[in-house]
Coordinates of N, CA and C in Angstrom, one line a residue:
M1 N -3.4 -6.2 18.4 CA -2.8 -5.1 17.7 C -3.8 -3.9 17.6
E2 N -3.4 -2.7 17.9 CA -4.2 -1.6 17.9 C -4.2 -1.0 16.5
L3 N -5.4 -1.0 15.8 CA -5.4 -0.4 14.5 C -6.2 0.9 14.4
S4 N -6.5 1.5 15.5 CA -7.3 2.7 15.6 C -6.6 3.8 14.8
G5 N -5.3 3.9 14.8 CA -4.6 5.0 14.1 C -4.9 4.9 12.6
L6 N -4.9 3.7 12.0 CA -5.1 3.6 10.6 C -6.6 3.6 10.2
K7 N -7.5 3.4 11.2 CA -8.9 3.4 11.0 C -9.6 4.8 11.3
A8 N -8.8 5.7 11.9 CA -9.4 7.0 12.3 C -9.9 7.8 11.1
Q9 N -9.0 8.2 10.3 CA -9.4 9.0 9.1 C -8.7 8.3 8.0
R10 N -9.6 8.0 7.0 CA -9.0 7.3 5.8 C -8.3 8.2 4.9
P11 N -7.2 7.8 4.4 CA -6.5 8.7 3.4 C -7.3 8.8 2.1
I12 N -7.3 9.9 1.5 CA -8.0 10.1 0.2 C -7.2 9.5 -0.9
A13 N -7.9 8.8 -1.8 CA -7.3 8.2 -2.9 C -6.6 9.2 -3.8
P14 N -5.4 9.0 -4.3 CA -4.8 10.0 -5.2 C -5.5 10.2 -6.5
Q15 N -5.5 11.4 -6.9 CA -6.2 11.8 -8.2 C -5.3 11.5 -9.4
L16 N -5.8 10.9 -10.4 CA -5.0 10.6 -11.6 C -5.1 11.7 -12.6
A17 N -4.0 12.5 -12.7 CA -4.0 13.6 -13.7 C -3.0 13.3 -14.7
S18 N -1.9 12.7 -14.4 CA -0.8 12.5 -15.3 C -1.0 11.3 -16.2
G19 N -1.8 10.3 -15.8 CA -2.0 9.2 -16.6 C -0.9 8.1 -16.5
D20 N -0.2 8.1 -15.4 CA 0.9 7.2 -15.1 C 0.3 5.8 -15.1
K21 N 0.8 4.9 -16.0 CA 0.3 3.6 -16.2 C 0.4 2.7 -15.0
R22 N 1.6 2.8 -14.3 CA 1.8 2.0 -13.1 C 0.8 2.4 -12.0
V23 N 0.6 3.7 -11.8 CA -0.4 4.1 -10.8 C -1.8 3.6 -11.1
Q24 N -2.2 3.7 -12.4 CA -3.5 3.2 -12.8 C -3.6 1.7 -12.6
T25 N -2.5 1.0 -12.9 CA -2.5 -0.5 -12.7 C -2.6 -0.9 -11.2
F26 N -1.9 -0.2 -10.4 CA -2.0 -0.5 -8.9 C -3.4 -0.3 -8.4
L27 N -4.0 0.8 -8.8 CA -5.4 1.1 -8.4 C -6.4 0.1 -8.9
R28 N -6.2 -0.3 -10.2 CA -7.1 -1.2 -10.8 C -6.9 -2.6 -10.1
D29 N -5.7 -3.0 -9.8 CA -5.5 -4.3 -9.1 C -6.1 -4.2 -7.7
L30 N -6.0 -3.1 -7.0 CA -6.6 -3.0 -5.7 C -8.1 -3.2 -5.8
E31 N -8.8 -2.6 -6.8 CA -10.2 -2.8 -7.0 C -10.5 -4.3 -7.3
K32 N -9.7 -5.0 -8.1 CA -9.9 -6.4 -8.3 C -9.8 -7.2 -7.0
I33 N -8.9 -6.8 -6.1 CA -8.8 -7.5 -4.8 C -10.1 -7.3 -4.0
K34 N -10.5 -6.0 -4.0 CA -11.7 -5.7 -3.2 C -12.9 -6.4 -3.7
N35 N -13.0 -6.6 -5.1 CA -14.2 -7.1 -5.7 C -14.2 -8.7 -5.8
S36 N -13.1 -9.3 -5.5 CA -12.9 -10.7 -5.6 C -13.8 -11.4 -4.5
K37 N -14.4 -12.5 -4.8 CA -15.3 -13.1 -3.9 C -14.5 -14.2 -3.1
R38 N -13.4 -14.7 -3.6 CA -12.7 -15.8 -2.9 C -11.5 -15.3 -2.1
P39 N -11.5 -15.6 -0.8 CA -10.4 -15.1 0.0 C -9.0 -15.5 -0.4
R40 N -8.9 -16.7 -0.9 CA -7.6 -17.2 -1.3 C -7.1 -16.4 -2.5
K41 N -8.0 -16.1 -3.4 CA -7.6 -15.3 -4.5 C -7.2 -13.8 -4.1
Q42 N -8.0 -13.3 -3.2 CA -7.7 -12.0 -2.6 C -6.3 -11.9 -2.0
L43 N -5.9 -12.9 -1.2 CA -4.6 -13.0 -0.6 C -3.5 -13.1 -1.6
K44 N -3.7 -14.0 -2.6 CA -2.7 -14.2 -3.7 C -2.5 -12.9 -4.5
R45 N -3.6 -12.3 -4.9 CA -3.4 -11.0 -5.6 C -2.8 -9.9 -4.7
S46 N -3.1 -9.9 -3.4 CA -2.5 -8.9 -2.5 C -1.0 -9.1 -2.4
E47 N -0.6 -10.4 -2.3 CA 0.8 -10.7 -2.2 C 1.6 -10.2 -3.5
E48 N 1.0 -10.5 -4.6 CA 1.6 -10.0 -5.9 C 1.7 -8.5 -6.0
L49 N 0.6 -7.9 -5.6 CA 0.5 -6.4 -5.7 C 1.5 -5.8 -4.7
I50 N 1.7 -6.3 -3.5 CA 2.6 -5.8 -2.5 C 4.0 -5.9 -3.1
Y51 N 4.3 -7.0 -3.7 CA 5.7 -7.2 -4.3 C 5.9 -6.2 -5.4
R52 N 5.0 -6.0 -6.3 CA 5.2 -5.1 -7.4 C 5.3 -3.6 -6.9
I53 N 4.6 -3.3 -5.8 CA 4.7 -2.0 -5.2 C 6.1 -1.7 -4.7
V54 N 6.6 -2.7 -4.0 CA 7.9 -2.6 -3.4 C 9.0 -2.4 -4.5
Q55 N 8.8 -3.2 -5.6 CA 9.8 -3.1 -6.7 C 9.7 -1.7 -7.3
A56 N 8.5 -1.2 -7.5 CA 8.3 0.1 -8.1 C 8.9 1.2 -7.2
L57 N 8.7 1.1 -5.9 CA 9.2 2.2 -5.0 C 10.7 2.1 -4.9
R58 N 11.3 0.9 -5.1 CA 12.8 0.8 -5.1 C 13.4 1.4 -6.3
K59 N 12.7 1.2 -7.5 CA 13.2 1.7 -8.7 C 13.1 3.2 -8.9
N60 N 11.9 3.8 -8.5 CA 11.6 5.2 -8.7 C 11.3 5.8 -7.4
S61 N 12.2 6.5 -6.7 CA 12.0 7.0 -5.4 C 11.7 8.5 -5.5
S62 N 11.5 9.1 -6.6 CA 11.3 10.5 -6.7 C 9.9 10.9 -7.3
D63 N 9.1 10.0 -7.5 CA 7.8 10.2 -8.1 C 6.7 10.3 -7.0
H64 N 6.3 11.5 -6.7 CA 5.3 11.8 -5.6 C 4.0 11.0 -5.8
L65 N 3.4 11.1 -7.0 CA 2.2 10.4 -7.3 C 2.3 8.9 -7.1
L66 N 3.4 8.3 -7.5 CA 3.6 6.9 -7.4 C 3.8 6.6 -5.9
Q67 N 4.5 7.4 -5.1 CA 4.6 7.1 -3.7 C 3.3 7.2 -2.9
T68 N 2.5 8.2 -3.2 CA 1.3 8.3 -2.5 C 0.3 7.2 -2.9
T69 N 0.3 6.9 -4.1 CA -0.6 5.8 -4.6 C -0.2 4.5 -3.9
C70 N 1.1 4.2 -3.9 CA 1.6 2.9 -3.3 C 1.3 2.9 -1.8
I71 N 1.5 3.9 -1.1 CA 1.2 4.0 0.3 C -0.3 3.8 0.6
W72 N -1.1 4.5 -0.2 CA -2.6 4.4 -0.1 C -3.0 2.9 -0.4
T73 N -2.4 2.3 -1.3 CA -2.8 0.9 -1.7 C -2.3 0.0 -0.6
L74 N -1.1 0.1 0.0 CA -0.6 -0.7 1.0 C -1.5 -0.6 2.3
I75 N -1.9 0.6 2.6 CA -2.8 0.8 3.7 C -4.1 0.1 3.5
N76 N -4.7 0.2 2.4 CA -6.0 -0.5 2.1 C -5.8 -2.0 2.2
I77 N -4.7 -2.6 1.7 CA -4.5 -4.0 1.8 C -4.3 -4.4 3.3
F78 N -3.6 -3.6 4.0 CA -3.4 -3.8 5.4 C -4.7 -3.8 6.2
R79 N -5.6 -2.9 5.8 CA -6.9 -2.9 6.5 C -7.8 -4.1 6.2
M80 N -7.7 -4.6 5.0 CA -8.5 -5.7 4.6 C -8.0 -7.0 5.3
F81 N -6.7 -7.2 5.3 CA -6.1 -8.4 5.9 C -5.0 -8.1 6.8
P82 N -5.3 -7.7 8.1 CA -4.2 -7.2 8.9 C -3.1 -8.2 9.2
E83 N -3.4 -9.4 9.6 CA -2.3 -10.3 10.0 C -1.6 -10.9 8.7
P84 N -2.4 -11.4 7.7 CA -1.6 -12.0 6.5 C -0.9 -10.9 5.8
A85 N -1.4 -9.7 5.7 CA -0.7 -8.6 5.0 C 0.5 -8.2 5.8
K86 N 0.5 -8.2 7.1 CA 1.7 -7.9 7.9 C 2.8 -8.8 7.5
E87 N 2.5 -10.1 7.5 CA 3.5 -11.1 7.2 C 4.1 -10.9 5.8
M88 N 3.2 -10.7 4.8 CA 3.6 -10.5 3.4 C 4.5 -9.3 3.3
M89 N 4.1 -8.2 4.0 CA 4.8 -6.9 3.9 C 6.2 -7.0 4.5
L90 N 6.3 -7.7 5.6 CA 7.6 -7.9 6.3 C 8.5 -8.8 5.4
A91 N 7.9 -9.8 4.8 CA 8.7 -10.7 4.0 C 9.3 -10.0 2.8
V92 N 8.6 -9.0 2.2 CA 9.2 -8.4 1.0 C 9.9 -7.1 1.3
G93 N 9.9 -6.7 2.5 CA 10.7 -5.5 2.9 C 10.0 -4.1 2.8
V94 N 8.7 -4.1 3.1 CA 8.0 -2.9 3.0 C 8.5 -1.8 4.0
P95 N 8.8 -2.2 5.3 CA 9.2 -1.2 6.2 C 10.5 -0.4 5.8
G96 N 11.4 -1.1 5.2 CA 12.6 -0.5 4.7 C 12.4 0.5 3.6
V97 N 11.5 0.1 2.7 CA 11.1 0.9 1.5 C 10.4 2.2 2.0
L98 N 9.5 2.0 3.0 CA 8.7 3.1 3.5 C 9.6 4.1 4.3
H99 N 10.6 3.5 4.9 CA 11.6 4.4 5.6 C 12.4 5.2 4.6
N100 N 12.7 4.6 3.5 CA 13.4 5.4 2.4 C 12.5 6.5 1.8
V101 N 11.2 6.2 1.7 CA 10.2 7.1 1.2 C 10.1 8.3 2.2
I102 N 10.0 8.0 3.5 CA 9.9 9.1 4.5 C 11.2 9.9 4.5
A103 N 12.3 9.3 4.4 CA 13.6 10.0 4.4 C 13.8 10.8 3.2
S104 N 13.2 10.5 2.0 CA 13.4 11.3 0.8 C 12.8 12.7 1.0
G105 N 11.8 12.9 1.8 CA 11.3 14.2 2.1 C 10.2 14.7 1.1
L106 N 9.8 13.8 0.2 CA 8.7 14.2 -0.8 C 7.3 14.2 -0.2
L107 N 7.1 13.4 0.8 CA 5.8 13.3 1.5 C 5.7 14.3 2.6
T108 N 4.6 14.9 2.7 CA 4.3 15.9 3.8 C 2.9 15.6 4.3
G109 N 2.6 16.2 5.4 CA 1.3 16.2 6.0 C 0.8 14.8 6.3
S110 N -0.5 14.6 5.9 CA -1.1 13.3 6.3 C -0.5 12.1 5.7
M111 N 0.0 12.2 4.5 CA 0.5 11.0 3.8 C 1.8 10.6 4.6
R112 N 2.6 11.5 5.0 CA 3.8 11.2 5.8 C 3.3 10.5 7.1
Q113 N 2.3 11.0 7.8 CA 1.8 10.4 9.0 C 1.3 9.0 8.7
Y114 N 0.5 8.8 7.7 CA 0.0 7.5 7.4 C 1.2 6.5 7.1
T115 N 2.2 7.0 6.4 CA 3.3 6.1 6.1 C 4.0 5.7 7.4
S116 N 4.2 6.7 8.3 CA 4.9 6.3 9.6 C 4.0 5.4 10.5
E117 N 2.7 5.6 10.4 CA 1.8 4.7 11.2 C 1.8 3.3 10.6
L118 N 1.9 3.2 9.3 CA 2.0 1.9 8.7 C 3.3 1.2 9.1
C119 N 4.4 1.9 9.1 CA 5.7 1.4 9.5 C 5.6 0.9 11.0
F120 N 4.9 1.7 11.8 CA 4.7 1.4 13.2 C 3.9 0.1 13.4
F121 N 2.9 -0.1 12.7 CA 2.0 -1.3 12.8 C 2.7 -2.5 12.2
L122 N 3.7 -2.3 11.3 CA 4.4 -3.5 10.7 C 5.5 -4.0 11.6
R123 N 6.0 -3.1 12.5 CA 7.2 -3.5 13.3 C 6.7 -4.4 14.4

């Protein structure tokens, strides 16, 4: 699987200005995954985070900060564990949710490109 598209330029982490608790929770959980020493724990936390992200995107499809943070988090998880993350993301329906995010038209520029590339690598 060619991952050069996702490794070329890294998306910039979203800036927290509004203080949205869900966004902060997702970013904090991603840091916990990165700092965890045990691979099994990393995968378990990743699976739980992916599931919560999908649920959040399904419930609130009009929050730009939430969308960009979720996509950025999914890309980081995919980079850490390409094969296991792909299976997890396909199981919970990430491509469909990302398609809805792209179709909503809130994302533009590089985040739209990263979203479409993540969909491409998941299919």
